[in-house]
mmCIF file of C-alpha atoms in Angstrom:
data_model
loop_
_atom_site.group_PDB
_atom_site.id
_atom_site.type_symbol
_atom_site.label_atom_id
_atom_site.label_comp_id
_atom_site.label_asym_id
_atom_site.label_seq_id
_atom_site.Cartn_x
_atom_site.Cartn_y
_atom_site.Cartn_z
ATOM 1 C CA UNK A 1 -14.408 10.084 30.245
ATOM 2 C CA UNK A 2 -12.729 9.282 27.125
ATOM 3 C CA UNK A 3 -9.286 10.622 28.741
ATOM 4 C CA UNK A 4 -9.692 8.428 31.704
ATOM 5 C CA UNK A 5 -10.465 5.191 29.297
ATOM 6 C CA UNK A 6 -7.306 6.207 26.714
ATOM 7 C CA UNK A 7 -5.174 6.388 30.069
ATOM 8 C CA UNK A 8 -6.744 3.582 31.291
ATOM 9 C CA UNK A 9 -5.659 1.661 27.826
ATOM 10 C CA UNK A 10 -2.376 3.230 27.274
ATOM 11 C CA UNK A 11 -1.613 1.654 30.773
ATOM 12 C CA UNK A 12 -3.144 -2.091 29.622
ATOM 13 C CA UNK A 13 -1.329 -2.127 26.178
ATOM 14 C CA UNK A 14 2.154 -1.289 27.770
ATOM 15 C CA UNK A 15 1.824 -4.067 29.841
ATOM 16 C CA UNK A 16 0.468 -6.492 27.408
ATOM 17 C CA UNK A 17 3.514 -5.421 25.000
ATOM 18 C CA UNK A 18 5.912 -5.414 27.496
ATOM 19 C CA UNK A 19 4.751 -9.540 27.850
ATOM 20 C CA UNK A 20 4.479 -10.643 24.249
ATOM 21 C CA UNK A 21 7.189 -8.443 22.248
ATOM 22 C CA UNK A 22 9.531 -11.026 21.854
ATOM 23 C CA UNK A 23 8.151 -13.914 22.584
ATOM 24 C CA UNK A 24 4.906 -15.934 20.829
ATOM 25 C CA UNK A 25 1.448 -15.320 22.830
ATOM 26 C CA UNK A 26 0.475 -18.000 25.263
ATOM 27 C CA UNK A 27 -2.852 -18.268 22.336
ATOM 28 C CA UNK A 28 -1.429 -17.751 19.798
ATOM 29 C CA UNK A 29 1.513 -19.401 17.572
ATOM 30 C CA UNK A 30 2.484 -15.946 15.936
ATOM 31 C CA UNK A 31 4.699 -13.734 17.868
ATOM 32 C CA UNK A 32 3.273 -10.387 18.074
ATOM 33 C CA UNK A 33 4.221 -6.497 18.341
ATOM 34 C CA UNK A 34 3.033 -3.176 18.893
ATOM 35 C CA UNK A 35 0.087 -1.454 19.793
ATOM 36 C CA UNK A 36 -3.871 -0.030 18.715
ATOM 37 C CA UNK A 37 -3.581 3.389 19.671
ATOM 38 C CA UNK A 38 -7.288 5.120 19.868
ATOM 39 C CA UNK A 39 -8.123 8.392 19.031
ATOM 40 C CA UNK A 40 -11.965 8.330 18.902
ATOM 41 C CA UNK A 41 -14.410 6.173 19.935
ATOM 42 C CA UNK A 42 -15.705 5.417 16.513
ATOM 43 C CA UNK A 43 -12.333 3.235 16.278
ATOM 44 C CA UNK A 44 -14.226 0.515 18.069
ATOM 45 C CA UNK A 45 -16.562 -0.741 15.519
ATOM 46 C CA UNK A 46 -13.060 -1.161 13.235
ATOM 47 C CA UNK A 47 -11.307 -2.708 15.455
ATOM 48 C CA UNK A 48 -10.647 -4.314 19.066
ATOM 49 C CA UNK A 49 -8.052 -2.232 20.638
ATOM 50 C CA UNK A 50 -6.412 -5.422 22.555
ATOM 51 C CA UNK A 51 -6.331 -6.342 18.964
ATOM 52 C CA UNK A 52 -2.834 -8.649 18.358
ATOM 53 C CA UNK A 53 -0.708 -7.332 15.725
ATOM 54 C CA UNK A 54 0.921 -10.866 14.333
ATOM 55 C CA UNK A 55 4.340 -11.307 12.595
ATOM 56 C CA UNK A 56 3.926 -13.563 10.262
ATOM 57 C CA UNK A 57 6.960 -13.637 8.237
ATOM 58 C CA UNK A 58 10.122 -11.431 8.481
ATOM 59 C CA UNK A 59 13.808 -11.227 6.922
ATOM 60 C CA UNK A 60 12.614 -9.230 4.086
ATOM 61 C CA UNK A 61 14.518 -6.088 2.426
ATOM 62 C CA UNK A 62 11.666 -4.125 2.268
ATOM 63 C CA UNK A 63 8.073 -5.524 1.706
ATOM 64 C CA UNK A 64 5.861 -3.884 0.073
ATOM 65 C CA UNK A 65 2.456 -4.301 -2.216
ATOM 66 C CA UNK A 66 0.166 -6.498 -0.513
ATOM 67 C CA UNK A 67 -2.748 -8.018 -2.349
ATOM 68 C CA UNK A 68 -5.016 -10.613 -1.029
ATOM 69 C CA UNK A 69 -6.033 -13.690 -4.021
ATOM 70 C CA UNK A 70 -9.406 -14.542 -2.722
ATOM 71 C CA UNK A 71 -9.184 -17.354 -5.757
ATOM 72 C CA UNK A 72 -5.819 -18.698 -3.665
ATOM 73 C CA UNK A 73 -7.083 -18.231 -0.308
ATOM 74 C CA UNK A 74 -3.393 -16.108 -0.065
ATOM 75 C CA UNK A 75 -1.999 -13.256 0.214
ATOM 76 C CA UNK A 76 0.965 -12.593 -2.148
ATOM 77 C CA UNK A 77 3.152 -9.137 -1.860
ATOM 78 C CA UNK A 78 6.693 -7.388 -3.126
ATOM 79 C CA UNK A 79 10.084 -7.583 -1.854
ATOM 80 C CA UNK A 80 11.282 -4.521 -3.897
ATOM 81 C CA UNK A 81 15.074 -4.630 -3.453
ATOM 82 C CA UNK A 82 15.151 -8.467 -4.048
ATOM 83 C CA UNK A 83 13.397 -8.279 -7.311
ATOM 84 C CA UNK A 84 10.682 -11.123 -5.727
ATOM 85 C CA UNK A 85 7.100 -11.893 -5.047
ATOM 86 C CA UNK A 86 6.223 -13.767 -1.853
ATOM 87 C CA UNK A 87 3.371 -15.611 -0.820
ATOM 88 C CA UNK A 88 1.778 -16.426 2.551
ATOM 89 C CA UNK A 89 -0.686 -18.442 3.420
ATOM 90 C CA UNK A 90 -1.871 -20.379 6.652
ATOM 91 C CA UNK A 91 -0.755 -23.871 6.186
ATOM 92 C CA UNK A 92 2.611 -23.049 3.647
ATOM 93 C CA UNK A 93 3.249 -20.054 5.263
ATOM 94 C CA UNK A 94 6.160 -17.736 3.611
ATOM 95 C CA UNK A 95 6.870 -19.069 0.029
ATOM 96 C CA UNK A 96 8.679 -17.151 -3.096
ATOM 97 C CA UNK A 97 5.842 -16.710 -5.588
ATOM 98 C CA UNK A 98 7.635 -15.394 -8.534
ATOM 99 C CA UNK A 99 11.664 -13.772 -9.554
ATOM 100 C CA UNK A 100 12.417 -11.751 -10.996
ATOM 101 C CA UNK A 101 9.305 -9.548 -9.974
ATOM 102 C CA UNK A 102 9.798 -6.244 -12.031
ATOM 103 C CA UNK A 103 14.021 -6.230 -13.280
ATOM 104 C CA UNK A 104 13.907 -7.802 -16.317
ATOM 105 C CA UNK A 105 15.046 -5.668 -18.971
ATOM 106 C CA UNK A 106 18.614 -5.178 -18.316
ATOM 107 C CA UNK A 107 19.741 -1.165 -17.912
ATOM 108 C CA UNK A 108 22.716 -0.530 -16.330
ATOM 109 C CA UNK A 109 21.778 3.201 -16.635
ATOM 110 C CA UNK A 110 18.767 2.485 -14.169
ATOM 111 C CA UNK A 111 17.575 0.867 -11.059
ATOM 112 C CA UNK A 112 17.769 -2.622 -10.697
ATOM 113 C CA UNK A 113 14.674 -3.018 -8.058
ATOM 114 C CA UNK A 114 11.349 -5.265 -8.773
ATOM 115 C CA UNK A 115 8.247 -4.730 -8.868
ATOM 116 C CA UNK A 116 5.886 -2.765 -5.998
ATOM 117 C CA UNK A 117 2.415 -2.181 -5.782
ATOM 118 C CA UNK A 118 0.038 -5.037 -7.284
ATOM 119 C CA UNK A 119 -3.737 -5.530 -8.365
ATOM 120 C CA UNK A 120 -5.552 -7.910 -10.575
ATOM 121 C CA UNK A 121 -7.752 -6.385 -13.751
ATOM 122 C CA UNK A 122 -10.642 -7.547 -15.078
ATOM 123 C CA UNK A 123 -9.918 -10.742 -16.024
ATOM 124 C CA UNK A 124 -8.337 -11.816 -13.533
ATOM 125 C CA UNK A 125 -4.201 -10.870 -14.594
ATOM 126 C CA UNK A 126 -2.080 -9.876 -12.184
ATOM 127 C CA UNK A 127 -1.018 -6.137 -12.918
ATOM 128 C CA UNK A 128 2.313 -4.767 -11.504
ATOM 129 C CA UNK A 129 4.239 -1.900 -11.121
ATOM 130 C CA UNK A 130 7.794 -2.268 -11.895
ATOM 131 C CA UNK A 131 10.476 -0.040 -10.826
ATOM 132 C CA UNK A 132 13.344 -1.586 -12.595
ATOM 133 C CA UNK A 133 11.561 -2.530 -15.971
ATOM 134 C CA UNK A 134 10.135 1.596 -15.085
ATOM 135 C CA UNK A 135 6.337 0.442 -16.783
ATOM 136 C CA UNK A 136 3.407 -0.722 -15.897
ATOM 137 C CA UNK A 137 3.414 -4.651 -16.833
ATOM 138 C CA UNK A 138 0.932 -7.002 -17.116
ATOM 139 C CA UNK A 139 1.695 -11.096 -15.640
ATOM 140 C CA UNK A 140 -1.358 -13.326 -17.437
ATOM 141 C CA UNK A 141 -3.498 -15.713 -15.668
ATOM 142 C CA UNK A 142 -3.342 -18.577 -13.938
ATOM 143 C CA UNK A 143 -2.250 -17.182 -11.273
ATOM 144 C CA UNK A 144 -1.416 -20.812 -9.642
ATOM 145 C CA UNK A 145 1.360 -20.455 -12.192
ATOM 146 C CA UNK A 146 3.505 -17.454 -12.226
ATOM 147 C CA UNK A 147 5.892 -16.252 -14.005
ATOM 148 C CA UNK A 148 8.459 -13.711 -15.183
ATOM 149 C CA UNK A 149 7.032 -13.453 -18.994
ATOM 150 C CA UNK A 150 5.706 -10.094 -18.885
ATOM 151 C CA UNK A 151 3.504 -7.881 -21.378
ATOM 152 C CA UNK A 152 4.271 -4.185 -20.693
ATOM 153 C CA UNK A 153 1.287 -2.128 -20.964
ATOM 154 C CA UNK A 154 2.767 1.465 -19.983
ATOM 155 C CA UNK A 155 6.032 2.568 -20.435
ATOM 156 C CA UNK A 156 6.178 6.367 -21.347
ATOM 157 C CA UNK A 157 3.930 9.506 -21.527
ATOM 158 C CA UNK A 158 4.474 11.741 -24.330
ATOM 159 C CA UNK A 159 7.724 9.924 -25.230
ATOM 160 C CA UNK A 160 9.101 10.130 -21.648
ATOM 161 C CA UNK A 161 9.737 6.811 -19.952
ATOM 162 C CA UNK A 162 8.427 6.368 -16.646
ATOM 163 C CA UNK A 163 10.941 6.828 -13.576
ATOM 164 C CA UNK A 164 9.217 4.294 -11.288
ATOM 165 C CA UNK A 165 6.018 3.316 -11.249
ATOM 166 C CA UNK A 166 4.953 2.186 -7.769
ATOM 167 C CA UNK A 167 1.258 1.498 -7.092
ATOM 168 C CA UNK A 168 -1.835 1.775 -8.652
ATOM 169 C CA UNK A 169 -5.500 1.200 -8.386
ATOM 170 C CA UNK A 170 -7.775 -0.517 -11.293
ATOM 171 C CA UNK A 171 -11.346 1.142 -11.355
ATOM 172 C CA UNK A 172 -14.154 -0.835 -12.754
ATOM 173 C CA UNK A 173 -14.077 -0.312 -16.367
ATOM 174 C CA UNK A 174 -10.547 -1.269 -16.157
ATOM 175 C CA UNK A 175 -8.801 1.862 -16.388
ATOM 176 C CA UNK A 176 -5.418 2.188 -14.491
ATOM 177 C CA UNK A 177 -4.897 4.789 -11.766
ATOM 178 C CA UNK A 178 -1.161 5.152 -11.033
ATOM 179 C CA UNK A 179 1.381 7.025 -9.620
ATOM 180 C CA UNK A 180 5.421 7.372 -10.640
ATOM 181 C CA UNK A 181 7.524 8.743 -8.013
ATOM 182 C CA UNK A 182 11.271 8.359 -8.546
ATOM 183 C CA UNK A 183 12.374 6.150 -6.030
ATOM 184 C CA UNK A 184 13.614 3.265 -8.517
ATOM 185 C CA UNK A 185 16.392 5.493 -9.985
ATOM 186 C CA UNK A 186 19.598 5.752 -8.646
ATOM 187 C CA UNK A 187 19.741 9.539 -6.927
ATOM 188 C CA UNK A 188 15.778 9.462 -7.241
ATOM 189 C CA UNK A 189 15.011 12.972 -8.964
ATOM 190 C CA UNK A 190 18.748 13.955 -9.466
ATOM 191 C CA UNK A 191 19.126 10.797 -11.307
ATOM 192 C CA UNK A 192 20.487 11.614 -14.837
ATOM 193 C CA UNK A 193 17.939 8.631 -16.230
ATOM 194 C CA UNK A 194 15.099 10.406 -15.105
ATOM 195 C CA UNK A 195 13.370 11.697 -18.669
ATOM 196 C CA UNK A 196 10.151 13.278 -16.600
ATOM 197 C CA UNK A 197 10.921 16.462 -14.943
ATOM 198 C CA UNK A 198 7.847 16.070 -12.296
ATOM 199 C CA UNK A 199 6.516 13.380 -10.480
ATOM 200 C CA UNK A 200 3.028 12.225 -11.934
ATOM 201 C CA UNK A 201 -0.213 11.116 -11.168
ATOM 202 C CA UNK A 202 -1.444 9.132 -14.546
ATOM 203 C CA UNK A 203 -4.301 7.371 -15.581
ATOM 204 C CA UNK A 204 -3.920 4.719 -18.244
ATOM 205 C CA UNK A 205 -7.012 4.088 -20.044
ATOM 206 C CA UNK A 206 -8.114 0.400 -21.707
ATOM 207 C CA UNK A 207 -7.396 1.606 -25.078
ATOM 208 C CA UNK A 208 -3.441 2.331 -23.845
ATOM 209 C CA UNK A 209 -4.100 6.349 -23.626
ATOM 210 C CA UNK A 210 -2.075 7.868 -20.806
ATOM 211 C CA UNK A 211 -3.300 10.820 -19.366
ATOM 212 C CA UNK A 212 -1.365 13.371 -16.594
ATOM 213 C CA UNK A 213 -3.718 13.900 -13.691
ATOM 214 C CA UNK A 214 -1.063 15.600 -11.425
ATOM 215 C CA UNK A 215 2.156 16.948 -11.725
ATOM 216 C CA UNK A 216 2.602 18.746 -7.943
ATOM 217 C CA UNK A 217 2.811 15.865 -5.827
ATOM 218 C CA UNK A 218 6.641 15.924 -4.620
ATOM 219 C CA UNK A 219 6.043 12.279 -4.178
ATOM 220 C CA UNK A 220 2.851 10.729 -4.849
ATOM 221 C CA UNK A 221 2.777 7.079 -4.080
ATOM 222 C CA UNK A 222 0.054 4.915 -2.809
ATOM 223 C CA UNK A 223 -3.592 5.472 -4.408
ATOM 224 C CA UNK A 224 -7.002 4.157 -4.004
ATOM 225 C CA UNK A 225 -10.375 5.096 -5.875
ATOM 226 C CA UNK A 226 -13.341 5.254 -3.478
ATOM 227 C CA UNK A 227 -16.267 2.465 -4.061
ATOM 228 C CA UNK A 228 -18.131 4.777 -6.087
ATOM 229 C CA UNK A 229 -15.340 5.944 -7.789
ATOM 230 C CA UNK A 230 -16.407 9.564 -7.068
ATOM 231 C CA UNK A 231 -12.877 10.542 -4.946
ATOM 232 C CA UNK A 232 -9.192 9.456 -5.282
ATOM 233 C CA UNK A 233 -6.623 9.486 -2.780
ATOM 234 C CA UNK A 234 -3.084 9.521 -3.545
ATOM 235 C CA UNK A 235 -0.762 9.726 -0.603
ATOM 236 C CA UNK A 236 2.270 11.743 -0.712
ATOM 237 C CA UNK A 237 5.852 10.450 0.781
ATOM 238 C CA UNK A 238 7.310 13.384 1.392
ATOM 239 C CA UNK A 239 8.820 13.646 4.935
ATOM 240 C CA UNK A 240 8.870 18.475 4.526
ATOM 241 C CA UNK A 241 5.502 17.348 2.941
ATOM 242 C CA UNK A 242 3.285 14.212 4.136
ATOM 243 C CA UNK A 243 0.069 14.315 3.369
ATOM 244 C CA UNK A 244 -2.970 12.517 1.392
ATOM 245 C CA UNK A 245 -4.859 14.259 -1.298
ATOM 246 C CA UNK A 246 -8.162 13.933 -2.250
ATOM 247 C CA UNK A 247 -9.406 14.363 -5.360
ATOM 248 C CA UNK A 248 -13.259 14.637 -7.071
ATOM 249 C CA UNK A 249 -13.969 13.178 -10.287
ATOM 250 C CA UNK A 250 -16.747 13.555 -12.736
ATOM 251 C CA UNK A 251 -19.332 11.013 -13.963
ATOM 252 C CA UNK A 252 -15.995 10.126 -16.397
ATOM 253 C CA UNK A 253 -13.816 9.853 -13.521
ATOM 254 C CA UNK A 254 -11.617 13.301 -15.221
ATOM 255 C CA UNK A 255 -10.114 14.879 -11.810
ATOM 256 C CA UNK A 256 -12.950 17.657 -10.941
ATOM 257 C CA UNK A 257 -10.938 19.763 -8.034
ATOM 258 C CA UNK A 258 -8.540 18.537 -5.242
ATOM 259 C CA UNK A 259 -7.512 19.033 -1.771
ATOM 260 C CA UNK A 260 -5.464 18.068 1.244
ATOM 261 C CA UNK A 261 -7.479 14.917 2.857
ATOM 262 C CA UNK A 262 -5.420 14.977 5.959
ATOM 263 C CA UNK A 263 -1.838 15.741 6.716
ATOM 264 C CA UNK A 264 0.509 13.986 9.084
ATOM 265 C CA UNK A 265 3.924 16.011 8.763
ATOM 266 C CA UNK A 266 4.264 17.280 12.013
ATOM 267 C CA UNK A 267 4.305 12.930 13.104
ATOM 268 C CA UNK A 268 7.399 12.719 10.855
ATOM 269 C CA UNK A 269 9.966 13.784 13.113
ATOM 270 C CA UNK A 270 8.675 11.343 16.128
ATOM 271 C CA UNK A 271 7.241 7.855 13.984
ATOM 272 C CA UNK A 272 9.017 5.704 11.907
ATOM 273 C CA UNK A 273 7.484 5.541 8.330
ATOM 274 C CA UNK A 274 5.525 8.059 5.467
ATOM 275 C CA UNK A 275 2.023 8.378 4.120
ATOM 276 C CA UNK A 276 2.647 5.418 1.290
ATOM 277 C CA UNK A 277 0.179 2.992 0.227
ATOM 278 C CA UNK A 278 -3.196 2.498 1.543
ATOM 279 C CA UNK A 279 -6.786 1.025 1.271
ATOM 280 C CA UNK A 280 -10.417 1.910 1.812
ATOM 281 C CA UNK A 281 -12.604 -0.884 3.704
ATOM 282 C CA UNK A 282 -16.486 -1.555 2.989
ATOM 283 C CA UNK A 283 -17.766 0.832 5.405
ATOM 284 C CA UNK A 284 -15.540 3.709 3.516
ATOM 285 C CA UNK A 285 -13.179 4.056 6.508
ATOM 286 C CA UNK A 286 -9.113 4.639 5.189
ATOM 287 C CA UNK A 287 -6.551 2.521 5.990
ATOM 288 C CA UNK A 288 -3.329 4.252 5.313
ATOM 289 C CA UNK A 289 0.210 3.890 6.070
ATOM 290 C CA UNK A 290 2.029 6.754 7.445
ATOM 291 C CA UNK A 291 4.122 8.302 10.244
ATOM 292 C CA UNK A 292 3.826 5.224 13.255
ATOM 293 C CA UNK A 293 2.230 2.251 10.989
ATOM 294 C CA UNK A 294 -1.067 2.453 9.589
ATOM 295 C CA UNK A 295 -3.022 5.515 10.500
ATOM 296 C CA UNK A 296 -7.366 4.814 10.385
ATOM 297 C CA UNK A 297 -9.657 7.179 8.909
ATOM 298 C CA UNK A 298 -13.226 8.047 8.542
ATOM 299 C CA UNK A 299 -14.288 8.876 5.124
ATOM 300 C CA UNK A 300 -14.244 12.746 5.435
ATOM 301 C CA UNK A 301 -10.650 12.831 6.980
ATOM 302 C CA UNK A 302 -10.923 12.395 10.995
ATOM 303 C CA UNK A 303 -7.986 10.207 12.404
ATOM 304 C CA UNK A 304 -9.370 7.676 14.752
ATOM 305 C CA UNK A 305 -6.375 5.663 15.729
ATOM 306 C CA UNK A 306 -3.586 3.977 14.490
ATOM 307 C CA UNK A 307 -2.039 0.663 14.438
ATOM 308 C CA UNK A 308 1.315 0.954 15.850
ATOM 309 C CA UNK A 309 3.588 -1.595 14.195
ATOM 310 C CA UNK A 310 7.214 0.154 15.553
ATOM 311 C CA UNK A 311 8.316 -0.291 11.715
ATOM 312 C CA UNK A 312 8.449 1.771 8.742
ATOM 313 C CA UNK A 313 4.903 0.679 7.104
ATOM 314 C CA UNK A 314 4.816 0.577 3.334
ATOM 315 C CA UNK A 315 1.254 -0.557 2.472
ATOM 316 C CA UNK A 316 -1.708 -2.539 3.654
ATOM 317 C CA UNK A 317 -4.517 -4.663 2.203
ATOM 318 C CA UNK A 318 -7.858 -6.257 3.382
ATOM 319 C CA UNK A 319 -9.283 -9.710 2.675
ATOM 320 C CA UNK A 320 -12.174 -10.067 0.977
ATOM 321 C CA UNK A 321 -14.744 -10.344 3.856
ATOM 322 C CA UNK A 322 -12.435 -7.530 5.608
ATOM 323 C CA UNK A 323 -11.731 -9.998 8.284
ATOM 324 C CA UNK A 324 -8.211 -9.258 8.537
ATOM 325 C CA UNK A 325 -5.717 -5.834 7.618
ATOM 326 C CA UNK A 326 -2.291 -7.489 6.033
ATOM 327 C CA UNK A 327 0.901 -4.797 6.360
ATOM 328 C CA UNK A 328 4.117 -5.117 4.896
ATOM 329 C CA UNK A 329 6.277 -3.197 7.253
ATOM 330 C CA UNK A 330 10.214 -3.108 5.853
ATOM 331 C CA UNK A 331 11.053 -6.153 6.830
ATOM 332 C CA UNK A 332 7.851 -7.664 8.353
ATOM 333 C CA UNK A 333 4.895 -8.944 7.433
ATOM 334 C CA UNK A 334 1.717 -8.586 9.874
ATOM 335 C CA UNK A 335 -1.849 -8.963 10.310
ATOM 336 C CA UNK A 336 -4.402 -7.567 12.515
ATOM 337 C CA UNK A 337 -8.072 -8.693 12.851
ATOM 338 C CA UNK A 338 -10.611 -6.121 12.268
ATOM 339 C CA UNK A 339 -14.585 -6.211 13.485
ATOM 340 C CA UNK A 340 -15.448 -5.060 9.610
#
C-alpha cells in the first residue's frame, strides 16, 4: 500500500512542480520550488507532503546560519562570502541586518569571509561564528540595533588559532558547543595559515575554558544538543565521508561514547548539497541538511523524507511555535510549513 500511495504522490508532486516552478502560486504571493519526498508514513504528522516550499528571497552568495528572533518576530541569517547579515520578515521582507558580519580584523594571510552559524546566549547577545575574524565573537544586545563592534570570546585552543569556526549550539548553562572546520582559509586544510593540524569539535565553557571533544571528524560542521542535553549531533561535510555523529554525554555534558547517527554518502554522487547544519524540533525529530535539501529524522536515526529544495542546502531553523522550517539554500532563502 505504501508503494502504491508514494507512486501515487511522486506522480501529483511532478505535476504540481511542473505548474508552479517558475512562476508564483495562484494562492500564494511567493514563488515556490521543489518537492516533499516521503519515506515513511510517520513523515505525516511533520509535515503535509503537498507542503509549498516558498522562495522568499534570493541573489545571495551563499546563505547560511539561520536563526529565528522570536523578540523581532524575524528571522535574520549569514551571507558568508559577502561578509553580511540579512533579515527577513513578512511585511519588510529581505533587509541587510548588519556588515561586516565576521571580517573585521584585517589578515591578508587569511580568509576574508563573515560570519556563519548564529545563536543567542543567555542574555539575550547574539553569538557568531566568524570565519574571517577565525573566533567565536560575541555582538551585545539590543538586537534592534546591530552592529559590527564585536567582543571575541574564543580565538585559540592551546595557543592555536582557530581555522574557521562555523556553527555552534549554546546549551543551557551557557556553555558553547562548536565546531571549526577549515573552510574559511584559503586552500582549506592545505592552507599554510592553518595552526591546528585536525579539525575540532570544542566546547567553550562560561568561564572561557576550551576543551577538544573531537579531533576525527574530516569536517565537522553543523551541531545541535538534544532537549535534554543527553546526545550531540555534529554533522560531517565530507562528500568520501557524509555522515552525522551522535554523541552521549554525562550528567556534565563530557562526551560519554559516540557513533554514526546516520550516513548519507552513497546520496552524494546524485543530490546537490552535504550533511551541514541542522536542528532538532519539539517532538525530537532531526532536521538536517544534506545530500537533496533537508533530510527528516526520527530521534533514533530512521530517514522519513526529505524536503527537496534542488539547491545545495546549508542549514535550517524552526520558529518558535515550530510553525514553519526556514533554509538557506546557496543562494535562496525558503520556508516550508510544518504540522509541529
Amino acid at each position: 500500500m505504501k508503494n502504491v500511495l508514494t507512486l501515487i504522490f511522486a506522480f501529483s508532486t511532478l505535476a504540481f512542480f511542473v505548474n508552479c516552478k517558475s512562476k508564483p502560486s495562484t494562492n500564494n504571493s511567493t514563488p515556490s520550488v521543489g518537492r516533499i519526498d516521503l519515506l515513511d508514513d510517520a513523515l505525516f504528522s511533520i509535515i503535509d507532503t503537498n507542503a509549498r516550499i516558498e522562495i522568499l528571497a534570493d541573489s545571495f552568495l551563499w546563505s547560511e546560519g539561520p536563526l529565528w528572533l522570536e523578540s523581532e518576530n524575524k528571522l535574520i541569517f549569514t551571507d558568508v562570502p559577502a561578509n553580511a547579515i540579512y533579515s527577513w520578515d513578512e511585511k519588510a521582507g529581505k533587509q541587510l541586518y548588519l556588515k561586516p558580519s565576521g571580517y573585521t580584523i584585517q589578515d591578508t594571510t587569511g580568509g576574508a569571509e563573515g560570519a556563519n552559524g548564529l545563536m543567542l546566549d543567555l542574555e539575550g547577545n547574539l553569538i557568531l561564528c566568524q570565519h574571517g575574524n577565525r573566533a567565536i565573537a560575541k555582538m551585545k544586545a539590543p538586537l534592534s540595533a546591530p552592529k559590527s563592534d564585536f567582543d571575541f570570546i574564543a580565538t585559540q585552543y592551546k595557543g592555536k588559532r582557530f581555522s574557521s569556526p562555523n556553527d555552534l549550539y549554546i546549551a543551557r548553562d551557557g556553555d558553547i558547543f562548536f565546531t571549526d572546520p577549515p573552510y574559511g582559509l584559503p586552500g582549506y586544510d592545505s592552507s599554510s595559515v592553518k595552526e591546528l593540524k585536525y579539525n575540532g569539535v570544542f566546547r567553550l565553557r562560561k568561564d572561557g575554558t576550551v576543551t577538544l571533544l573531537d579531533s576525527t571528524m574530516t569536517k565537522p560542521n553543523g551541531v545541535v544538543l538534544s532537549a535534554d542535553e543527553r546526545s550531540m549531533i555534529v554533522a560531517n561535510s565530507d562528500p568520501k565521508a557524509a555522515y552525522w555523529k551522535k554523541y552521549i554525554l554525562d550528567d556534565n555534558k563530557n562526551v560519554i561514547s559516540s557513533s554514526v547517527f546516520a550516513d548519507a554518502t552513497d546520496l552524494v554522487s546524485s543530490l546537490k548539497g552535504l550533511p551541514d547544519g541542522l536542528k532538532i524540533g519539539k517532538k525530537g525529530h532531526i532536521f538536517a541538511s544534506g545530500p537533496g535539501g533537508i533530510l527528516i529524522f526520527d530521534p533514533a536515526g530512521k530517514k522519513l523524507g526529505t524536503i527537496m529544495t534542488e539547491n545545495a542546502t546549508a542549514n535550517c531553523a524552526l520558529d518558535a511555535k515550530n510553525e514553519y522550517l526556514y533554509m538557506t539554500a546557496h543562494s535562496y532563502l525558503m520556508r516550508v510549513k510544518l504540522k509541529m
